[in-house]
Amino acid sequence: MIYHGKKGQYTGGEAIGILTLESSPVAFIPGDVNNASTYPFPIRYQNVDGFSVQKAIGKDPSIYKNLLESAKSLEQQGVRAITGGCGFMGIHQKKLAKEIEVPIFLSSLTQIPFISTIIGIDSKIGVITANAKNLTADLLTAVGVSNSSNLMIAGLEDQPNFDQFAIKETGRLDVEAVKNEVVDTAKELVAENPAIRAILLECSLLPPYALSVQNAVNLPVFDYVTMIKFVFTAVVQCSYKGFL
């Protein structure tokens, strides 16, 4: 077998590239998108200069130039697909996908059309987001959601432990306290909307709590990690061994 090197690529075997926010000290625990031990395969991370949590949630268009440069850097380094480290990056999904050759899937929200298809058009999806007030129609449209009538959205912006950890970035994470806030939010959302047949955790910080949410509401739970693993299996196919 003959291989050919690619200019600008200094490592190999990292199929998934992740664009990260320029965060203050944050405890990225296992399960978090920004913790490489979350995945059973290598990850290539690329920080986006100046892309703060506030700019992400505020959907600041001025950051696009830096986002594009970082995505191109990941592409040059040999990744086969690129995702984001914050669901609100999805506002740039359609624009960035036109300028990058490899597949782009910036937000866990891109799973909504798929989830809607598999649970039925009359069923609801419970979406738990970092900030419900800013999860608006423009963001949903950007990630391919043309009809949001089946979305039941709950935000964590008023949850004190999540707010201190994720939004104010104090550097302190009380895992049990945040887990309880996320689980309680999920339980309340399902209790108020019995037609919910699946939960989607929007925020990249929430996958560590997905199992607890599932145990509490007994529903399929989708998040950033389900999306990343799904795309990985498409861009890195495998051979099969077994018997007939």
Coordinates of C-alpha atoms in Angstrom, one line a residue, residues 18-243:
I18 CA -13.8 19.8 17.2
L19 CA -13.9 23.6 17.2
T20 CA -13.7 24.9 20.8
L21 CA -14.7 28.1 22.5
E22 CA -12.1 30.3 24.1
S23 CA -13.2 29.4 27.6
S24 CA -12.1 30.5 31.0
P25 CA -10.8 27.6 33.2
V26 CA -13.6 25.0 32.9
A27 CA -13.7 21.4 34.3
F28 CA -14.3 19.3 31.2
I29 CA -15.2 16.0 32.8
P30 CA -15.5 12.6 31.0
G31 CA -18.5 12.7 28.7
D32 CA -18.0 16.4 27.9
V33 CA -17.4 17.1 24.3
N34 CA -14.1 18.8 25.2
N35 CA -12.7 15.8 27.1
A36 CA -10.9 13.5 24.7
S37 CA -11.4 10.5 26.9
T38 CA -15.1 10.7 26.0
Y39 CA -14.5 9.0 22.7
P40 CA -13.3 5.6 21.7
F41 CA -11.3 7.2 18.8
P42 CA -8.7 10.1 18.6
I43 CA -10.0 13.7 18.4
R44 CA -8.3 16.8 17.0
Y45 CA -9.2 20.0 18.9
Q46 CA -8.9 23.5 17.5
N47 CA -9.6 26.6 19.5
V48 CA -11.4 29.5 17.8
D49 CA -9.7 32.8 18.9
G50 CA -12.0 35.2 20.6
F51 CA -15.0 32.9 20.5
S52 CA -16.4 33.3 24.0
V53 CA -19.5 31.7 25.6
Q54 CA -21.2 35.1 25.4
K55 CA -20.5 35.4 21.7
A56 CA -21.7 31.9 21.1
I57 CA -25.0 32.3 22.9
G58 CA -25.4 35.8 21.6
K59 CA -24.9 34.4 18.0
D60 CA -22.4 37.1 17.3
P61 CA -21.8 37.2 13.5
S62 CA -18.5 38.9 13.8
I63 CA -16.8 35.7 15.0
Y64 CA -17.4 33.9 11.7
K65 CA -14.0 34.9 10.2
N66 CA -12.1 33.3 13.1
L67 CA -14.4 30.2 13.0
L68 CA -13.7 29.8 9.3
E69 CA -10.0 30.0 9.7
S70 CA -10.0 27.4 12.5
A71 CA -12.2 25.1 10.5
K72 CA -9.8 25.4 7.5
S73 CA -6.9 24.6 9.9
L74 CA -8.6 21.4 11.0
E75 CA -9.3 20.5 7.4
Q76 CA -5.7 21.0 6.5
Q77 CA -4.7 18.8 9.5
G78 CA -6.5 15.9 7.9
V79 CA -9.8 15.5 9.8
R80 CA -12.6 13.9 7.9
A81 CA -15.5 15.8 9.6
I82 CA -15.8 18.9 11.9
T83 CA -18.1 19.6 14.7
G84 CA -18.4 22.4 17.3
G85 CA -17.9 22.7 21.0
C86 CA -21.1 24.7 21.6
G87 CA -24.6 24.1 20.1
F88 CA -25.1 27.8 19.4
M89 CA -22.3 27.6 16.9
G90 CA -25.0 26.1 14.7
I91 CA -26.0 29.6 13.6
H92 CA -23.0 29.4 11.2
Q93 CA -23.8 25.8 10.0
K94 CA -25.1 26.5 6.5
K95 CA -22.5 29.2 5.7
L96 CA -19.5 27.2 6.9
A97 CA -20.7 24.0 5.2
K98 CA -20.4 25.9 1.8
E99 CA -16.8 26.8 2.5
I100 CA -15.3 23.6 3.9
E101 CA -14.8 20.4 1.9
V102 CA -15.3 17.9 4.7
P103 CA -18.7 17.4 6.4
I104 CA -19.6 20.1 9.0
F105 CA -22.0 19.4 11.9
L106 CA -21.6 22.2 14.3
S107 CA -24.6 21.7 16.7
S108 CA -26.3 18.7 18.3
L109 CA -29.5 20.4 17.1
T110 CA -28.8 19.0 13.6
Q111 CA -30.2 15.7 14.9
I112 CA -33.7 17.1 15.2
P113 CA -35.0 16.2 11.7
F114 CA -33.7 12.6 12.2
I115 CA -35.2 12.3 15.6
S116 CA -38.5 13.7 14.4
T117 CA -38.6 11.1 11.6
I118 CA -38.0 8.1 13.9
I119 CA -40.5 9.0 16.6
G120 CA -43.4 10.1 14.3
I121 CA -44.7 13.5 13.3
D122 CA -47.3 13.7 16.1
S123 CA -44.7 13.1 18.8
K124 CA -42.7 15.8 20.6
I125 CA -39.0 16.2 21.3
G126 CA -37.9 17.6 24.6
V127 CA -34.9 19.9 24.1
I128 CA -32.8 20.9 27.1
T129 CA -30.6 23.9 26.2
A130 CA -28.1 26.1 27.9
N131 CA -30.3 29.1 27.1
A132 CA -33.9 28.8 25.9
K133 CA -34.3 32.5 25.3
N134 CA -31.6 32.5 22.7
L135 CA -32.6 29.2 21.0
T136 CA -34.6 31.0 18.4
A137 CA -36.0 30.4 15.0
D138 CA -32.9 31.7 13.2
L139 CA -30.7 29.2 14.9
L140 CA -33.1 26.3 14.3
T141 CA -33.4 27.3 10.6
A142 CA -29.6 27.3 10.3
V143 CA -29.4 23.7 11.5
G144 CA -32.1 22.4 9.2
V145 CA -35.2 22.7 11.3
S146 CA -38.0 24.1 9.2
N147 CA -40.8 23.3 11.6
S148 CA -40.3 23.7 15.4
S149 CA -43.9 23.0 16.4
N150 CA -42.9 19.6 17.8
L151 CA -40.1 21.0 20.0
M152 CA -40.7 21.4 23.7
I153 CA -37.7 23.6 24.9
A154 CA -36.5 24.0 28.4
G155 CA -33.4 26.2 29.3
L156 CA -30.9 25.9 32.1
E157 CA -30.1 29.6 32.3
D158 CA -31.9 30.0 35.6
Q159 CA -30.3 27.0 37.3
P160 CA -27.7 28.4 39.7
N161 CA -25.2 25.6 39.6
F162 CA -25.3 25.2 35.8
D163 CA -25.1 29.0 35.4
Q164 CA -22.0 29.4 37.6
F165 CA -20.2 26.5 35.9
A166 CA -21.2 26.9 32.2
I167 CA -22.2 30.5 31.6
K168 CA -20.2 32.5 34.2
E169 CA -17.3 30.0 34.0
T170 CA -16.3 30.3 37.6
G171 CA -14.0 27.2 37.2
R172 CA -16.0 25.2 39.8
L173 CA -18.2 22.3 38.9
D174 CA -20.4 20.5 41.4
V175 CA -21.3 17.5 39.3
E176 CA -24.0 16.2 41.5
A177 CA -25.7 19.6 41.8
V178 CA -25.6 20.2 38.0
K179 CA -26.8 16.6 37.3
N180 CA -29.8 17.2 39.6
E181 CA -30.7 20.4 37.8
V182 CA -30.6 18.7 34.4
V183 CA -32.5 15.7 35.6
D184 CA -35.2 17.8 37.3
T185 CA -35.5 19.9 34.2
A186 CA -36.0 16.8 32.1
K187 CA -38.6 15.3 34.5
E188 CA -40.6 18.5 34.6
L189 CA -40.5 18.9 30.8
V190 CA -41.8 15.4 30.3
A191 CA -44.5 15.7 33.0
E192 CA -45.8 18.9 31.3
N193 CA -45.6 17.4 27.8
P194 CA -46.7 13.7 27.8
A195 CA -46.3 13.5 24.0
I196 CA -42.5 13.8 24.3
R197 CA -40.9 10.6 22.9
A198 CA -37.3 11.6 22.9
I199 CA -34.9 14.1 24.7
L200 CA -32.2 16.1 23.0
L201 CA -29.5 17.7 25.1
E202 CA -28.3 20.7 23.2
C203 CA -25.3 21.8 25.2
S204 CA -21.9 20.3 24.7
L205 CA -21.5 20.2 28.5
L206 CA -24.5 17.9 29.1
P207 CA -23.6 14.4 27.8
P208 CA -22.2 13.4 31.2
Y209 CA -25.7 13.6 32.5
A210 CA -27.5 11.8 29.6
L211 CA -27.6 8.4 31.4
S212 CA -29.2 10.0 34.5
V213 CA -31.7 11.8 32.4
Q214 CA -32.6 8.5 30.6
N215 CA -33.0 6.6 33.9
A216 CA -35.3 9.4 35.1
V217 CA -37.6 9.7 32.1
N218 CA -37.1 6.3 30.4
L219 CA -36.8 7.8 26.9
P220 CA -34.2 7.9 24.1
V221 CA -31.6 10.6 24.9
F222 CA -29.7 12.2 22.1
D223 CA -26.8 14.6 22.6
Y224 CA -23.5 15.9 21.1
V225 CA -21.8 12.5 21.7
T226 CA -24.5 10.5 20.0
M227 CA -24.1 12.8 17.0
I228 CA -20.3 12.7 16.9
K229 CA -20.1 8.9 17.2
F230 CA -22.7 8.6 14.4
V231 CA -20.8 10.7 12.0
F232 CA -17.5 9.0 12.9
T233 CA -19.0 5.6 11.8
A234 CA -19.9 7.2 8.5
V235 CA -16.5 8.8 7.7
V236 CA -14.5 5.8 9.1
Q237 CA -16.2 2.7 8.0
C238 CA -15.0 -0.7 9.2
S239 CA -14.8 -4.2 7.9
Y240 CA -16.9 -7.0 9.5
K241 CA -15.9 -10.4 10.8
G242 CA -18.3 -13.1 11.8
F243 CA -19.9 -16.2 10.5

